[in-house]
PDB file of C-alpha atoms in Angstrom:
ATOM      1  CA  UNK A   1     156.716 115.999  92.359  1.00 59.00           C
ATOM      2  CA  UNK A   2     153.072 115.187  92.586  1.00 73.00           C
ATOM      3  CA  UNK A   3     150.825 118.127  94.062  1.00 79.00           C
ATOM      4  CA  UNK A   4     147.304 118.006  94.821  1.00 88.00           C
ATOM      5  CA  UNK A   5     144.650 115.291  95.462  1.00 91.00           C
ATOM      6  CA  UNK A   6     145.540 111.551  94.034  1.00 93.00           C
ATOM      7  CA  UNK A   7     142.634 111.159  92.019  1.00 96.00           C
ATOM      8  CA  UNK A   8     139.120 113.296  91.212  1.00 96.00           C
ATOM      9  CA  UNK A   9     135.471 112.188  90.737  1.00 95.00           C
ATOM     10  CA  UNK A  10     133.071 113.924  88.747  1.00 96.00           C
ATOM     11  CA  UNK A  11     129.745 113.080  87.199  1.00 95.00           C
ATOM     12  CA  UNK A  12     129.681 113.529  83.787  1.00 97.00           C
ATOM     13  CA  UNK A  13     126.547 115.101  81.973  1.00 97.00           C
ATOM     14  CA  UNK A  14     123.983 112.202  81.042  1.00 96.00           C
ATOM     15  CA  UNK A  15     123.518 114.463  77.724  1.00 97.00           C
ATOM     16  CA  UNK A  16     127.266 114.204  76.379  1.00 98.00           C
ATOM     17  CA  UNK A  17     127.292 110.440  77.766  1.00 97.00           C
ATOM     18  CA  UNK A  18     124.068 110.004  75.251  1.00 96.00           C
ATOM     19  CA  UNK A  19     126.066 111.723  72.428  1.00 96.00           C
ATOM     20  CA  UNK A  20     129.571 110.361  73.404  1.00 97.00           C
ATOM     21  CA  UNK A  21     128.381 106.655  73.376  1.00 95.00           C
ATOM     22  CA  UNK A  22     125.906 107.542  70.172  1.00 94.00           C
ATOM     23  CA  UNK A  23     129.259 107.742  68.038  1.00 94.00           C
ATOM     24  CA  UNK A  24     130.523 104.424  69.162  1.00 93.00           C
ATOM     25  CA  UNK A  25     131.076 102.274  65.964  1.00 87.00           C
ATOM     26  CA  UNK A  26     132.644  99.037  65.294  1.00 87.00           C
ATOM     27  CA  UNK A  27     133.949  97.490  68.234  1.00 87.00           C
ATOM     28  CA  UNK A  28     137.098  95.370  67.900  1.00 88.00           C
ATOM     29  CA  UNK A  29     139.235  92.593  69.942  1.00 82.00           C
ATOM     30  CA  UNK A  30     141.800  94.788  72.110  1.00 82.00           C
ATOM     31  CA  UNK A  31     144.673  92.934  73.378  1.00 73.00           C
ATOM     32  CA  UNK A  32     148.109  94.490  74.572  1.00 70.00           C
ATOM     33  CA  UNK A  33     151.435  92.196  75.596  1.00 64.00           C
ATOM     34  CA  UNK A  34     153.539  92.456  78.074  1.00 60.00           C
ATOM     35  CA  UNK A  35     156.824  93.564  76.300  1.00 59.00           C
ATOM     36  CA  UNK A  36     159.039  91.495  79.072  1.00 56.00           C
ATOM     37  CA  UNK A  37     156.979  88.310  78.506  1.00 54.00           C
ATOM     38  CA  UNK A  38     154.624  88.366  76.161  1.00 53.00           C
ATOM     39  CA  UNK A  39     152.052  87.536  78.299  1.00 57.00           C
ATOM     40  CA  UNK A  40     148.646  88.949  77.066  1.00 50.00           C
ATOM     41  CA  UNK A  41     148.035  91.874  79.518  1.00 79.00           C
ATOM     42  CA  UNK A  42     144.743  93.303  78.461  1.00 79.00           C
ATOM     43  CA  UNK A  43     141.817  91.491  76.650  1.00 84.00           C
ATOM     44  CA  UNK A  44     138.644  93.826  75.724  1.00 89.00           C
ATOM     45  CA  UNK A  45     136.767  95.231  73.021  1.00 89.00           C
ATOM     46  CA  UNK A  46     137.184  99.186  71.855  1.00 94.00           C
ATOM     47  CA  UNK A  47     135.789 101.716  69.754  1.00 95.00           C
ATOM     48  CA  UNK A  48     137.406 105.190  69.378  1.00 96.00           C
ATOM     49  CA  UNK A  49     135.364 108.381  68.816  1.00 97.00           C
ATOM     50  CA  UNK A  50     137.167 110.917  67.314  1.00 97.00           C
ATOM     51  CA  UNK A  51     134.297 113.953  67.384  1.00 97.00           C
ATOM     52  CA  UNK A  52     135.909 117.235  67.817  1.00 98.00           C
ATOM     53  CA  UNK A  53     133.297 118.904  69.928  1.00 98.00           C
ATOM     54  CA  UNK A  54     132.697 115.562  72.205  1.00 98.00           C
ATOM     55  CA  UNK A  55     136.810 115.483  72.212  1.00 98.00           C
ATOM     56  CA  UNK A  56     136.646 119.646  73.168  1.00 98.00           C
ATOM     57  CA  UNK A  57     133.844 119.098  76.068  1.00 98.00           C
ATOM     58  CA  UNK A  58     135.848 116.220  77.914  1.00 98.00           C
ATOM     59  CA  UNK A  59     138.931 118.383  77.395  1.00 98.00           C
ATOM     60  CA  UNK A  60     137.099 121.317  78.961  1.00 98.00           C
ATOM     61  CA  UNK A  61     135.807 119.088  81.649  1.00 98.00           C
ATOM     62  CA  UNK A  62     139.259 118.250  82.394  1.00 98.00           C
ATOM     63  CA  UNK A  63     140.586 121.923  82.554  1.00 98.00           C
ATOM     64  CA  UNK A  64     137.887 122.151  85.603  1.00 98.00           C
ATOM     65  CA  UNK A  65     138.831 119.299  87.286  1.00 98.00           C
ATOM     66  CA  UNK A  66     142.457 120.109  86.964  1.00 97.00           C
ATOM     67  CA  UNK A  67     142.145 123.380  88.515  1.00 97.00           C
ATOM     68  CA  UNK A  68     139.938 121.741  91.559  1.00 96.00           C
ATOM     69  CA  UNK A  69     142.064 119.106  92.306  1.00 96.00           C
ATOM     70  CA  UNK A  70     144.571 121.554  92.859  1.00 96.00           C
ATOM     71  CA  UNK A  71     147.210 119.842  89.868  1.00 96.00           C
ATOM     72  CA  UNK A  72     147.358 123.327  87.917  1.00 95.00           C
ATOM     73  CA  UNK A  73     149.179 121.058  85.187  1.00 96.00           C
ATOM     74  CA  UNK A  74     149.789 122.729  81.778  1.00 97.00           C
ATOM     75  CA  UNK A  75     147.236 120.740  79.427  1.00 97.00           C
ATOM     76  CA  UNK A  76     146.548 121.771  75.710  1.00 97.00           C
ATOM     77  CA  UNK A  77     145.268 118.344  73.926  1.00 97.00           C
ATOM     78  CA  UNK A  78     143.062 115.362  74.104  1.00 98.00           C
ATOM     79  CA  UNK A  79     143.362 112.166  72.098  1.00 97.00           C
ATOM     80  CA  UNK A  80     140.418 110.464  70.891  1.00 97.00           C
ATOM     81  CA  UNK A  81     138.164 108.731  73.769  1.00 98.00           C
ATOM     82  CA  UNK A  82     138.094 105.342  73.716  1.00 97.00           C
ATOM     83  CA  UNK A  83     134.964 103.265  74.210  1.00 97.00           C
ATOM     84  CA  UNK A  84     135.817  99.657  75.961  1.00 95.00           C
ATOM     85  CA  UNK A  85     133.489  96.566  76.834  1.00 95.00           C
ATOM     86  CA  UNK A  86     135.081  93.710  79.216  1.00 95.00           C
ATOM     87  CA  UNK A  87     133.296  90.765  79.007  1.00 95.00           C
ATOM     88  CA  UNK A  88     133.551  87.402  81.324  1.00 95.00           C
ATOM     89  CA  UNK A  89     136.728  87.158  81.888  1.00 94.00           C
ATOM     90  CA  UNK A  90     138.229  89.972  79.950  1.00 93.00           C
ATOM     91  CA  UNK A  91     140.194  92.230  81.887  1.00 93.00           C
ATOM     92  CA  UNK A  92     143.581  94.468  81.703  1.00 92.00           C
ATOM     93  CA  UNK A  93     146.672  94.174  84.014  1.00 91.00           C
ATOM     94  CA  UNK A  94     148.651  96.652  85.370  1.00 91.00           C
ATOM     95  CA  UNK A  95     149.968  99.242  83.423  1.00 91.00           C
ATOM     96  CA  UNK A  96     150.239 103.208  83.069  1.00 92.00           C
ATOM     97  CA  UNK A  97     148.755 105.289  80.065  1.00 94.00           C
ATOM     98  CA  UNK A  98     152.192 107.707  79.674  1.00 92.00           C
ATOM     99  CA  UNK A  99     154.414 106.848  76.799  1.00 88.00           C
ATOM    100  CA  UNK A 100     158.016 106.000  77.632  1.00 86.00           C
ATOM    101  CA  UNK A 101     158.708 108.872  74.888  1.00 89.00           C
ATOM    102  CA  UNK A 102     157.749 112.080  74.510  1.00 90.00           C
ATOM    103  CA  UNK A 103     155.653 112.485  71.550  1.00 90.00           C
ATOM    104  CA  UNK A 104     156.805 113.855  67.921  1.00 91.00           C
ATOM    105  CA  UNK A 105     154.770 117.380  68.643  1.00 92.00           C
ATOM    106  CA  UNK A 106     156.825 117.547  71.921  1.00 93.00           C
ATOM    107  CA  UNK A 107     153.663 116.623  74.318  1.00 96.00           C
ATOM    108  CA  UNK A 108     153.299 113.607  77.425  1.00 96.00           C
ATOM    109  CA  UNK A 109     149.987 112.549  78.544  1.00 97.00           C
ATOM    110  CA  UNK A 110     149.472 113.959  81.478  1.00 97.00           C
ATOM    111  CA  UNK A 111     146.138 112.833  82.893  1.00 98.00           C
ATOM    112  CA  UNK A 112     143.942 109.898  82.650  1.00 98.00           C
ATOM    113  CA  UNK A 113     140.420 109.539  83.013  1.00 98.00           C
ATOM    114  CA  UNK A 114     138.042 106.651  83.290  1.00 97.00           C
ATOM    115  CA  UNK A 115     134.264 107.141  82.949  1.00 96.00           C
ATOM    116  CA  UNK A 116     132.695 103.831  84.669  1.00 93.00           C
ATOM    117  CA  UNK A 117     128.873 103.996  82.367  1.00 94.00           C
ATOM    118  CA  UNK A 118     127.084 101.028  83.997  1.00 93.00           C
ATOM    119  CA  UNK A 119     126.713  98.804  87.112  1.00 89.00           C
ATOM    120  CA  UNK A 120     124.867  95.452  85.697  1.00 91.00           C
ATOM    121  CA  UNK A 121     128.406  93.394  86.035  1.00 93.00           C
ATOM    122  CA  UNK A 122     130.679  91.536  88.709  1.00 94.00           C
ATOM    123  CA  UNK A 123     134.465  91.801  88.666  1.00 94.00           C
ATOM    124  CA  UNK A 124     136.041  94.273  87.107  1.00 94.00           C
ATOM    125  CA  UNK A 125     137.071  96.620  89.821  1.00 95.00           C
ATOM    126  CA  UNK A 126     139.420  99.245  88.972  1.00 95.00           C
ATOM    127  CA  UNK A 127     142.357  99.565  91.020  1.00 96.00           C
ATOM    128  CA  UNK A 128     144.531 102.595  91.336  1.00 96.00           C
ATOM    129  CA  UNK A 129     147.978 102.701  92.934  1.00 94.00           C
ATOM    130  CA  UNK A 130     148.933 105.993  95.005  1.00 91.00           C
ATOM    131  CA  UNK A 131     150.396 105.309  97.677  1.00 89.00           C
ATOM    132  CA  UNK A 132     154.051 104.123  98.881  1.00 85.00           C
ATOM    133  CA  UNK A 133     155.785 100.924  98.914  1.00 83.00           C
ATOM    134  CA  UNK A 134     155.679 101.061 102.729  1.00 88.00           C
ATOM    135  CA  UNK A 135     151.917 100.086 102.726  1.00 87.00           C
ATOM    136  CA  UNK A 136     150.578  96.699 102.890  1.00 87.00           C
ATOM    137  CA  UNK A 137     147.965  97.721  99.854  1.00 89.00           C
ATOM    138  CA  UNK A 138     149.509 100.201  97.650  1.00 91.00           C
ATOM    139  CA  UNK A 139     146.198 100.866  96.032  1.00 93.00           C
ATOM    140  CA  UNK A 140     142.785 101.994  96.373  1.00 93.00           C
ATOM    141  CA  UNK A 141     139.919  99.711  94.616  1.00 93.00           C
ATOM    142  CA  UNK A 142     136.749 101.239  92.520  1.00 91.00           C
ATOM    143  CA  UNK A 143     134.293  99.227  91.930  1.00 81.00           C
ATOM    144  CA  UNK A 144     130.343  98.988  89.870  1.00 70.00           C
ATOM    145  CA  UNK A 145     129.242 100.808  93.088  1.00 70.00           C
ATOM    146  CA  UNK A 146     130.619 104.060  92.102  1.00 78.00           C
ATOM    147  CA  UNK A 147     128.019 106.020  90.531  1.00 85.00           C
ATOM    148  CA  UNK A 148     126.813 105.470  86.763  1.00 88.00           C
ATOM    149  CA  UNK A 149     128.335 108.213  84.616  1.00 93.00           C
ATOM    150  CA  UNK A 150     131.097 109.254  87.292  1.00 94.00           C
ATOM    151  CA  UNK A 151     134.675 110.032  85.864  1.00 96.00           C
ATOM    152  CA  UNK A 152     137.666 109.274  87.225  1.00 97.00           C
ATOM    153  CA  UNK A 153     140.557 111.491  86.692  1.00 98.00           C
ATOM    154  CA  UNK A 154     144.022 110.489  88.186  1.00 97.00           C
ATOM    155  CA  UNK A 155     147.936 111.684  87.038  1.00 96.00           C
ATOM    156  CA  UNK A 156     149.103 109.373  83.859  1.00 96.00           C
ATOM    157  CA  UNK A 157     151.859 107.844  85.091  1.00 94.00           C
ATOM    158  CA  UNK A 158     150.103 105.886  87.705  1.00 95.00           C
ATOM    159  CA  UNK A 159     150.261 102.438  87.827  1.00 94.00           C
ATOM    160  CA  UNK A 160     146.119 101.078  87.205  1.00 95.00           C
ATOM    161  CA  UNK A 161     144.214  97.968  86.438  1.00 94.00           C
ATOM    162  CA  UNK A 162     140.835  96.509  85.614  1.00 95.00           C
ATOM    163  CA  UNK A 163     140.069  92.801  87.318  1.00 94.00           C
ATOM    164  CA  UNK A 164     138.402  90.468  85.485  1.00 95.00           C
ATOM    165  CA  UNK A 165     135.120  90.828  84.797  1.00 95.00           C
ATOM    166  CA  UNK A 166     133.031  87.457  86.841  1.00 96.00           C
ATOM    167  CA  UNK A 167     129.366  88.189  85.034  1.00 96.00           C
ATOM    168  CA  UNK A 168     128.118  90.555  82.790  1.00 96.00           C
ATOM    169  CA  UNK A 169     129.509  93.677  80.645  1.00 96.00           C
ATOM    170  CA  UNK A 170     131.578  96.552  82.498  1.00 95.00           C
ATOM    171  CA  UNK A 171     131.597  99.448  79.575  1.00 95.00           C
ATOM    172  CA  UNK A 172     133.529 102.600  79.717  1.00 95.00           C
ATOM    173  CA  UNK A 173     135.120 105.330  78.370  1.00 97.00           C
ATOM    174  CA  UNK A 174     138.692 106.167  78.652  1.00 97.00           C
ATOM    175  CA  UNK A 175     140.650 109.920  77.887  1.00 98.00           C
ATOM    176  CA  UNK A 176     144.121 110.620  78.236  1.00 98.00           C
ATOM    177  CA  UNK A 177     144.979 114.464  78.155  1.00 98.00           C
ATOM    178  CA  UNK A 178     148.080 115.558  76.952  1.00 97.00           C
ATOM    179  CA  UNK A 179     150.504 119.168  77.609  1.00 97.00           C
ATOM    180  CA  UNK A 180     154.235 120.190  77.052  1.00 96.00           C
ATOM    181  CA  UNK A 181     156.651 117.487  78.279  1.00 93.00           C
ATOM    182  CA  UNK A 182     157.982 118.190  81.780  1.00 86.00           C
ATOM    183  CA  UNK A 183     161.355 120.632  81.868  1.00 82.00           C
TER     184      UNK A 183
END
């Protein structure tokens, strides 16, 4: 049972932006496969920053937003952020960020969060599904107007995708947040 608002927007502080994106480091080809038919699903370049105290003040962030978009979910971990550029025509199909198995230390991710860090492209929206198969558009679309810097925070396990990107370079930073499995 989902409780609470779909999806949260915050802005996140320019200061841990600057020292977020100052540990990016070698950025590599990201591609992911659809497992039905191998189609490539996802083309991008990431980097993944692994700081503990950038890692602890998204996590914190998170426990905020959490509690203001009314999800009270139990949430105890964060994995490593990951930094991602699209270029023309890069892009990532649909797909949710929970695992179909519970992890071997017994968490799920529970929420997502994208962080959208500039405007300067085309393309790219980000769409987000919430609502029921009884609408004619299941999802709602974010775009390069949202606000530099702004985080999106949504539940895991709900479908999302990034278009392709038409001109320019849409960069961002991605978190997944993890708790107990479900009982």
């Amino acid at each position: 049972m989902r409780y609470g608002q779909f999806f949260a927007e915050t802005v996140i502080p320019k200061e841990l932006i600057y020292n977020t994106v100052h540990h990016i480091d070698n950025l590599k080809d990201a591609s992911v496969s659809n497992n039905i038919n191998n189609s490539v699903t996802r083309t991008s370049k990431v980097s993944f920053i692994k700081n503990n105290d950038i890692l602890q003040a998204f996590l914190d962030i998170t426990f905020q937003v959490n509690k203001l978009a009314n999800w009270d979910l139990h949430l105890d971990a964060i994995e490593p952020l990951q930094y991602g550029e699209y270029h023309k025509n890069n892009e990532y199909g649909w797909h949710v960020d929970q695992h179909s198995k519970v992890s071997p230390d017994n968490r799920v991710r529970k929420l997502s969060f994208s962080i959208f860090l500039n405007d300067d492209y085309e393309g790219g929206e980000f769409d987000l599904e919430v609502f029921n198969p009884t609408k004619e558009q299941r999802y709602i679309t974010f775009d390069n107007k949202m606000k530099k810097n702004t985080a999106l925070f949504f539940y895991s396990d709900y479908w999302h995708r990034v278009r392709p990107i038409q001109k320019g370079v849409r960069k961002s930073l991605v978190g997944w947040v993890l708790g107990p499995k479900y009982k």
